[in-house]
Coordinates of C-alpha atoms and ligand atoms in Angstrom, one line a residue:
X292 CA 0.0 0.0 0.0
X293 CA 1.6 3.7 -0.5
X294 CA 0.8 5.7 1.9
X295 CA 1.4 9.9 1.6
X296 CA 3.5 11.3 4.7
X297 CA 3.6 14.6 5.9
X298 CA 6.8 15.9 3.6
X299 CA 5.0 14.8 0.5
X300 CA 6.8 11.7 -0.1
X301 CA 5.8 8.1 -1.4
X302 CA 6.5 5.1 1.1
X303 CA 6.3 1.7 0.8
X304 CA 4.2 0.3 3.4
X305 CA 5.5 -2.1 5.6
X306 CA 2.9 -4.4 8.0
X307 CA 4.3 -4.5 11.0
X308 CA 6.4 -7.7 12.5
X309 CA 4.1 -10.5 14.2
X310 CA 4.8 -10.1 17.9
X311 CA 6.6 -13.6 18.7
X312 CA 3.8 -15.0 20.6
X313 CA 0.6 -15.2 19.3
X314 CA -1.0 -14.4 22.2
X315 CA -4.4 -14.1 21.9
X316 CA -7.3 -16.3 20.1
X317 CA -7.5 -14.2 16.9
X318 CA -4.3 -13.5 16.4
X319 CA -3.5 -17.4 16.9
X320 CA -6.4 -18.0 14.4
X321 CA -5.1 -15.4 12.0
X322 CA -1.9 -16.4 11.7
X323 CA -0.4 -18.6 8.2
X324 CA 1.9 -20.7 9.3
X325 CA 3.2 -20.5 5.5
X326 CA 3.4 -17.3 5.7
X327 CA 6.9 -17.4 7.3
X328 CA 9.9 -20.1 7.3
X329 CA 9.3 -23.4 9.7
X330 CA 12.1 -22.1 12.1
X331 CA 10.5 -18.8 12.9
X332 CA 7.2 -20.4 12.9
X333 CA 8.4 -23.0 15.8
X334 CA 9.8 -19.9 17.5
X335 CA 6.3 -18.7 18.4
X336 CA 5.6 -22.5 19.8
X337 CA 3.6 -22.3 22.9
X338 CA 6.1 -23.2 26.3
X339 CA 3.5 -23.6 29.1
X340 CA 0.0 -24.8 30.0
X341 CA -0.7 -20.8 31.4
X342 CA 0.8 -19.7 27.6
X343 CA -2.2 -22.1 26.0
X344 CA -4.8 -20.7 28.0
X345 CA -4.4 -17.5 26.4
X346 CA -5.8 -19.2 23.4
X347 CA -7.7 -21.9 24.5
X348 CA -10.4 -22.4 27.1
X349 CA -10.8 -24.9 30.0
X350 CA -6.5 -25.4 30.1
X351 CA -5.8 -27.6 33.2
X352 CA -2.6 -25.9 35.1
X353 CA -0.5 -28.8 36.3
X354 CA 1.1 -29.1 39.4
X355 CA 4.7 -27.6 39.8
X356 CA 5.8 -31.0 40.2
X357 CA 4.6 -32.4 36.9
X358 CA 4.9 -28.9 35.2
X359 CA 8.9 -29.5 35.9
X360 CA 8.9 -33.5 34.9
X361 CA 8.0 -32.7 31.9
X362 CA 7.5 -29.8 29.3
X363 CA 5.0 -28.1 27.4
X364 CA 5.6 -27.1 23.6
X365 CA 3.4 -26.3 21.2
X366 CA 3.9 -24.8 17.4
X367 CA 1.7 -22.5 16.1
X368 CA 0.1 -25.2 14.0
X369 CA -0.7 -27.4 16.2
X370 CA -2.4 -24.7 18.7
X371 CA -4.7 -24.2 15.9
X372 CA -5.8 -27.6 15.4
X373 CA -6.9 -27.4 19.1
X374 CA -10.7 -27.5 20.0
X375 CA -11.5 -24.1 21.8
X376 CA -13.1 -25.2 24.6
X377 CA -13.0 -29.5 24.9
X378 CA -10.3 -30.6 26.9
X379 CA -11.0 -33.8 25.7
X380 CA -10.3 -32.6 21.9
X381 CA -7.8 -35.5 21.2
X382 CA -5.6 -32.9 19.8
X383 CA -5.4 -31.1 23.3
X384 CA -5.0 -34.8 25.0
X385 CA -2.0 -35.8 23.0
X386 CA -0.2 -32.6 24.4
X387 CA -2.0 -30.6 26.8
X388 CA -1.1 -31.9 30.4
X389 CA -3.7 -33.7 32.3
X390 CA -4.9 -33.5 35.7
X391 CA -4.0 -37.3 35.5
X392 CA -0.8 -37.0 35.4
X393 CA -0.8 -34.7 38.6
X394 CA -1.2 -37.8 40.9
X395 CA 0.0 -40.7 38.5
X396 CA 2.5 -42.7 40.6
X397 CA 2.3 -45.6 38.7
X398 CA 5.3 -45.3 36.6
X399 CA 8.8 -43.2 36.8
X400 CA 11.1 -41.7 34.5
X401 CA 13.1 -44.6 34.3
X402 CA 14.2 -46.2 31.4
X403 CA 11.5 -49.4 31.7
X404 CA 12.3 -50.7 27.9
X405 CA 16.0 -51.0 28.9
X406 CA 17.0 -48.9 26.5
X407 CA 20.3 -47.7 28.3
X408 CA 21.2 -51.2 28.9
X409 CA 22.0 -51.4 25.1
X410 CA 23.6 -48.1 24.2
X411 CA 26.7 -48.6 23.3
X412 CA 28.8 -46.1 25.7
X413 CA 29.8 -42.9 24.5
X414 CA 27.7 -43.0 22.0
X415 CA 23.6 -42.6 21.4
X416 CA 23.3 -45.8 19.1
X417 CA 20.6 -48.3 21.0
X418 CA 22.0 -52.0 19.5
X419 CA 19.9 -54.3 20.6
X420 CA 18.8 -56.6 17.1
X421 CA 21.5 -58.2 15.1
X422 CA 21.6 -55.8 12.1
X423 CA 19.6 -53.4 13.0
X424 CA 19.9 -49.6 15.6
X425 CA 18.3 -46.8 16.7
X426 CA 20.2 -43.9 16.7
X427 CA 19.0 -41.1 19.0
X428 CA 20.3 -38.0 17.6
X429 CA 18.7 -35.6 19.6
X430 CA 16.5 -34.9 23.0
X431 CA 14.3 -32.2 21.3
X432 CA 11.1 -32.0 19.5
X433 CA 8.6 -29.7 17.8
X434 CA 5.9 -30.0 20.5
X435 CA 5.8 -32.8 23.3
X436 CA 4.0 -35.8 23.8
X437 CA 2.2 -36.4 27.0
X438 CA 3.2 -40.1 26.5
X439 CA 6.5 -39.6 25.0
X440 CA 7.9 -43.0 25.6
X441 CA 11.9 -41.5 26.1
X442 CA 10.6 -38.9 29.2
X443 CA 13.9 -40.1 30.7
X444 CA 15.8 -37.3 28.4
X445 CA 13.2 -35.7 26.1
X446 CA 13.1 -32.4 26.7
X447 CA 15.2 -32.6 30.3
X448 CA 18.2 -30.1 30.5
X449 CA 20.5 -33.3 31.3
X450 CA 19.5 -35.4 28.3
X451 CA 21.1 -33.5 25.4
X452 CA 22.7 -35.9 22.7
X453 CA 26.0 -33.8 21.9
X454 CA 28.2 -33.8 19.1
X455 CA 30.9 -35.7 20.3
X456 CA 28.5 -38.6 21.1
X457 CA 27.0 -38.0 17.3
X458 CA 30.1 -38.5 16.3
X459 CA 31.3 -41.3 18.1
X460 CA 27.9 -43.0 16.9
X461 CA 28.7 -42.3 13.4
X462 CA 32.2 -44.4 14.2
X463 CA 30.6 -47.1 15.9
X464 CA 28.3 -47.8 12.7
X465 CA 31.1 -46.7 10.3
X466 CA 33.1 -50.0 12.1
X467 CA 30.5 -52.4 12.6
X468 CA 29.6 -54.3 8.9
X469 CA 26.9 -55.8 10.4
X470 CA 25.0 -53.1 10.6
X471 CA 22.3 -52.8 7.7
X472 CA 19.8 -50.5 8.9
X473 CA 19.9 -47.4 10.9
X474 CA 16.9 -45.6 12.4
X475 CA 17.4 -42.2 13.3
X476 CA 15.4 -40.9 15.9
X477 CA 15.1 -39.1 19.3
X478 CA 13.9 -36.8 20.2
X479 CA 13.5 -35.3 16.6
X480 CA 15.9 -35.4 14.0
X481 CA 13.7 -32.9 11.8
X482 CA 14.3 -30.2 14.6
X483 CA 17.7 -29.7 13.4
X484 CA 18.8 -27.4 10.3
X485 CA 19.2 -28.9 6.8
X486 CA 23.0 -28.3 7.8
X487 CA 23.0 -30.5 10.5
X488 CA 20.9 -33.3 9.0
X489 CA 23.1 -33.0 5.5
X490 CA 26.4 -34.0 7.6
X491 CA 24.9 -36.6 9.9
X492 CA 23.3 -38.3 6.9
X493 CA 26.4 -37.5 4.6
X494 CA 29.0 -39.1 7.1
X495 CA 26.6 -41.9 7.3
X496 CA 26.2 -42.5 3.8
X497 CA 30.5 -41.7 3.2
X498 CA 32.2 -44.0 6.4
X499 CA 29.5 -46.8 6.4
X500 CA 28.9 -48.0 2.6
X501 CA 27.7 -51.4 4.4
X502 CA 24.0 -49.8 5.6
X503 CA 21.7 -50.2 3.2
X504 CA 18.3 -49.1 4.6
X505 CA 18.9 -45.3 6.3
X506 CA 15.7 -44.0 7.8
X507 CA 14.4 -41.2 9.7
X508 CA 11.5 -41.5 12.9
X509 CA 9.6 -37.8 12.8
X510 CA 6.8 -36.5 14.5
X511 CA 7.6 -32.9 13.1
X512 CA 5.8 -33.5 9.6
X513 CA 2.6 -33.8 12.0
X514 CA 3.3 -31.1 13.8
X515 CA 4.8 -28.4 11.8
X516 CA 4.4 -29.6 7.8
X517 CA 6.4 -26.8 6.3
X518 CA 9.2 -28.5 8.0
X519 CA 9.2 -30.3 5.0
X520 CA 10.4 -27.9 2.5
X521 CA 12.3 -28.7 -1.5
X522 CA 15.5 -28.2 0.0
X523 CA 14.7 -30.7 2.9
X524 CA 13.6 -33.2 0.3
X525 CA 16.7 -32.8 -1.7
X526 CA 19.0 -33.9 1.2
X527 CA 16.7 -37.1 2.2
X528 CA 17.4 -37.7 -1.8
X529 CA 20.8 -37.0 -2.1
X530 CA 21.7 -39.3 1.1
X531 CA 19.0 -42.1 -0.1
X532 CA 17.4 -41.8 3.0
X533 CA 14.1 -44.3 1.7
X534 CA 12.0 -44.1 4.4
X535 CA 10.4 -41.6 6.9
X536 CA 8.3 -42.8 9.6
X537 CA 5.9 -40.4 10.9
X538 CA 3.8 -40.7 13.7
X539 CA -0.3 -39.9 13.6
X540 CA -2.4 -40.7 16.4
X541 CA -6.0 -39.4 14.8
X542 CA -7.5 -38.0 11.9
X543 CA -7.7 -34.8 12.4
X544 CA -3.9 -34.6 12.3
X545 CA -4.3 -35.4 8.3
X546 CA -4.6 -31.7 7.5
X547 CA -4.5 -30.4 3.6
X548 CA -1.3 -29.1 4.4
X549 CA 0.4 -31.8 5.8
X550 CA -0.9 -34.3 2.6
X551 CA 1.0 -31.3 0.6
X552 CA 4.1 -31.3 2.0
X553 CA 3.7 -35.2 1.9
X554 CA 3.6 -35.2 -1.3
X555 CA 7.0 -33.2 -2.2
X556 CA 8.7 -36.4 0.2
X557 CA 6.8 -39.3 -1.8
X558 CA 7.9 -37.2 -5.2
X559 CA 11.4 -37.6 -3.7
X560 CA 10.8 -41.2 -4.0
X561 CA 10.6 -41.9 0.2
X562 CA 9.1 -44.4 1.1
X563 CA 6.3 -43.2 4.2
X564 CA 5.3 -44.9 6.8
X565 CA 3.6 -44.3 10.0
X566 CA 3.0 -45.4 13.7
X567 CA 0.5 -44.6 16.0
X568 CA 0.2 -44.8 19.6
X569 CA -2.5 -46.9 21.2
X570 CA -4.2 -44.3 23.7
X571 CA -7.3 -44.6 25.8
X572 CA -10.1 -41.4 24.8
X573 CA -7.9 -40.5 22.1
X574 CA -8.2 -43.8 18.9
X575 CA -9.1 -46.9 21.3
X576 CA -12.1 -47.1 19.0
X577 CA -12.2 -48.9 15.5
X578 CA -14.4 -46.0 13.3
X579 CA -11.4 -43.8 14.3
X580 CA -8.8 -46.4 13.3
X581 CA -10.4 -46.8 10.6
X582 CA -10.5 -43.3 9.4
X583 CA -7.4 -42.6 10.6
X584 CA -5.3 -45.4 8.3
X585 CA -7.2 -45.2 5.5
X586 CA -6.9 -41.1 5.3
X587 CA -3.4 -42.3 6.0
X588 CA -3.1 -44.5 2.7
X589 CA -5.5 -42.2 0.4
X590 CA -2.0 -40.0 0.9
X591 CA 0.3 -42.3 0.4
X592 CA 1.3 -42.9 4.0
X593 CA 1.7 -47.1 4.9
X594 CA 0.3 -47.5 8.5
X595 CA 3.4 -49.8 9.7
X596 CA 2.8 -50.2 13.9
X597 CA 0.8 -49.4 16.2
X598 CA 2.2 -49.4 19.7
X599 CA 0.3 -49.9 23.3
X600 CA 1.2 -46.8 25.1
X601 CA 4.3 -47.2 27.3
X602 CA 5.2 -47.6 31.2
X603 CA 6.3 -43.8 31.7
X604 CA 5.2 -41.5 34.2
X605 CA 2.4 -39.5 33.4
X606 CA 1.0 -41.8 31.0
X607 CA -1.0 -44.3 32.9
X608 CA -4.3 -42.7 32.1
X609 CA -3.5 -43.3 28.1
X610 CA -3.1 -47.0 28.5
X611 CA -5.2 -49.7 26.6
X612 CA -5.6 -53.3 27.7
X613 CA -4.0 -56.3 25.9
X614 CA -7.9 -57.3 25.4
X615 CA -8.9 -54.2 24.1
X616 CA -5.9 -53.7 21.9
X617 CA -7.0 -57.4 20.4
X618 CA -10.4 -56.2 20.0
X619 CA -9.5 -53.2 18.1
X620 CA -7.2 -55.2 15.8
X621 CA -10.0 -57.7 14.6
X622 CA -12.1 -54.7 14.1
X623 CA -9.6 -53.2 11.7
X624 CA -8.2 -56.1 10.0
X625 CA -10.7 -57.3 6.7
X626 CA -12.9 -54.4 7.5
X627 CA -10.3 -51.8 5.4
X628 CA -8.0 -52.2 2.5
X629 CA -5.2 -55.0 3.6
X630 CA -2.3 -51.8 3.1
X631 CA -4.1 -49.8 5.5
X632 CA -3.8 -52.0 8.4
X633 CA -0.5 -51.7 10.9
X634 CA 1.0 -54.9 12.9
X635 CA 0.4 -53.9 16.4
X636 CA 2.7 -54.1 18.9
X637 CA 4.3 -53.7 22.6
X638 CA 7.4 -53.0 23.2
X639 CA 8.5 -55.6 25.7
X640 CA 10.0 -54.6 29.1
X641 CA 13.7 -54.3 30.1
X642 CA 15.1 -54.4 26.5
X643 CA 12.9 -57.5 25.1
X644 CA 12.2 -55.1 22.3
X645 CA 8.9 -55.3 19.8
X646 CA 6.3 -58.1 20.0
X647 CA 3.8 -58.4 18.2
X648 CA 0.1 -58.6 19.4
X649 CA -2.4 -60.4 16.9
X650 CA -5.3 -62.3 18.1
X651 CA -5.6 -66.1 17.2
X652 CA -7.6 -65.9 13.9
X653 CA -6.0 -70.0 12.9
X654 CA -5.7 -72.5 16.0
X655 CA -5.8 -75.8 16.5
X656 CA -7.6 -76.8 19.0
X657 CA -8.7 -80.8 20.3
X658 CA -7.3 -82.2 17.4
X659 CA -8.6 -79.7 14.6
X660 CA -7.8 -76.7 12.9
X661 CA -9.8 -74.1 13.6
X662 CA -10.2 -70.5 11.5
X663 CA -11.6 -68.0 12.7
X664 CA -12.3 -65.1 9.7
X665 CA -13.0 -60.9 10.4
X666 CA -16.6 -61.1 10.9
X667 CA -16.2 -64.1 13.3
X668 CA -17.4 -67.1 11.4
X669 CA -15.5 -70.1 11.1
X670 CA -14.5 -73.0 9.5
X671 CA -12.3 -76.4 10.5
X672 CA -9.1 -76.7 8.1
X673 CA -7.9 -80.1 9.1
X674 CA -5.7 -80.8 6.1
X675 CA -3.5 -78.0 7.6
X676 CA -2.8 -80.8 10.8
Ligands
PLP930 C1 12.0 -50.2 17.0 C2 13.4 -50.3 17.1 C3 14.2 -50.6 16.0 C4 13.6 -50.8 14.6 O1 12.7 -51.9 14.6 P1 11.9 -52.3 13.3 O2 11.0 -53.4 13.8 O3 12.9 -52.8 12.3 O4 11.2 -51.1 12.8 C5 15.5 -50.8 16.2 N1 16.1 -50.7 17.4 C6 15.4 -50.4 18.5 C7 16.1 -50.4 19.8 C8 14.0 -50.2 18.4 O5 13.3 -49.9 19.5

């Protein structure tokens, strides 16, 4: 717009800079998150339950103690995918602390999948199959989950993955031949710059020519899409990064945007998969599940696990029984497309790793074979004895 000024001169105008936080409803509401680059949109990320009640209504104020045991970040995005007023929006549930969690001594901090007891020291490389590790490069993420399953050093000031032990990992895999596939997760791997991710995935790819499968664990997709920009993609390609797990809990999270910036990874010939944790009031129902991983497909997205929610503190109020999570399975299974449906799994106990949980749909039982199909009706197949 030109605007006159007092001397008679022309000036461009200039709309003045967004405040950082977008702190109030309509300014949340107004706000394009592609309007701006994905680092200055996480800057305005929400870092407290009091900061998300100046936007939402209803916000439950945790305790200190719970407030301190774990943080609250939110981007932009996410904020606006929040119901207004329902605490029980299963947006606001994924990442909004509960007054659950307040008096939740059921679990602790500690590491209960044994992860520790397989880290190779000095480094952040979890080896615990035979050709297989998780590499954790990184404690931070775009906005925390209630039931993150690493609250032993997510987001704590003492859990920081630094560069020496980056590089040290790097060494570790570089020297070890039997290692095929490398998962890198965290924390959020996305978080860091192009930069960062170019030389990780770079010195990967250039001191350990024996890994053949290179992939990359992100919740950041999900909850800031223009983190996925061309020049993102370029790097994943370049480094033949094929796949990029991503982690959806419910539909709502399949937004137009996210299935666009999808698309720029799938057109970079990634492979996309995605796992979803089991939680109670959130998707413990099959219409949801079933939504949720066919939306999932429709974009290109392979549903690959589903996971029961994990023994970490705060989290007992998300968890789904063993019965239930069999339920939902036969629900799921031959009632969508055959694609569409995850393995489901728990992730065993002091370092027993993945297992998967399937109800019995072929037994044999008092000398027959029994098969049971999806709607329940079955059939003897003896010659299978
Ligand atoms: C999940 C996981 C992996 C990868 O397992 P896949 O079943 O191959 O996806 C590797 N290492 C650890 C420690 C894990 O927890």
């Amino acid at each position: 717009m030109q605007v006159p000024t007092l001397t008679g001169t022309i000036v461009q105008h200039v709309a003045p800079p967004l405040p950082r936080k977008l702190s109030t409803r309509d300014a949340l509401m107004l706000y394009n998150v592609e309007s701006e680059d994905w680092q200055k949109a996480m800057s305005r990320s929400f870092k407290s339950a009091a900061e998300m009640a100046t936007v939402l209504d209803n916000v439950y104020i945790p305790s200190a103690k719970s407030e301190l045991s774990f943080k609250t970040t939110v981007t932009p995005y996410v904020a606006q995918l929040m119901d207004k007023t329902d605490p029980n929006c299963p947006i606001r549930m994924q990442y909004l602390p509960a007054p659950a969690e307040d008096d939740d001594v059921t679990f602790t901090l500690l590491d209960e999948l044994g992860e520790e007891g397989d880290t190779i020291p000095g480094t952040s490389v979890v080896h615990r199959y035979p050709q297989r590790v998780l590499f954790l490069v990184s404690n931070q993420c775009s906005t925390y989950c209630r039931f993150c399953t690493r609250k032993r050093m997510v987001a704590q000031p003492d859990g920081a993955v630094h560069n020496n032990e980056i590089d040290n990992s790097i060494a570790y895999i570089a020297s070890n031949p039997v290692i095929q596939d490398v998962l890198l997760s965290g924390g959020d791997p996305l978080k860091f710059s192009d930069e960062k991710l170019d030389y990780i995935l770079g010195k990967i790819r250039s001191d350990a020519p024996h890994v053949k499968f290179l992939r990359i664990g992100s919740r950041t997709p999900v909850q800031l899409p223009t983190r996925i920009t061309p020049e993102l993609c370029a790097i994943l390609e370049k480094h033949n990064v094929q796949m990029l797990n991503v982690h959806v809990n419910h539909p709502k999270e399949i937004t137009p945007l996210f299935a666009e910036r999808i698309k720029l990874l799938r057109k970079a010939g990634i492979m996309l998969g995605n796992q979803t944790v089991m939680l109670k009031g959130i998707n413990d129902n099959s219409e949801v599940l079933r939504e949720l991983f066919m939306k999932l497909i429709e974009i290109g997205i392979r549903p690959y696990y589903v996971y029961s929610t994990d023994a970490v503190e705060g989290a007992h109020h998300f968890i789904v029984s063993l019965e239930r999570m069999k339920q939902l399975y036969h629900e799921v299974r031959g009632w969508i497309s055959g694609p569409a449906v995850p393995t489901f799994v728990v992730d065993g106990l002091s370092g027993l790793g993945k297992m998967p949980v399937i109800p019995d749909y072929v037994v044999e039982k008092d000398g027959h074979v029994v098969a049971t199909n999806y709607k329940g009706t079955t059939v003897n197949m003896d010659y299978l004895l």
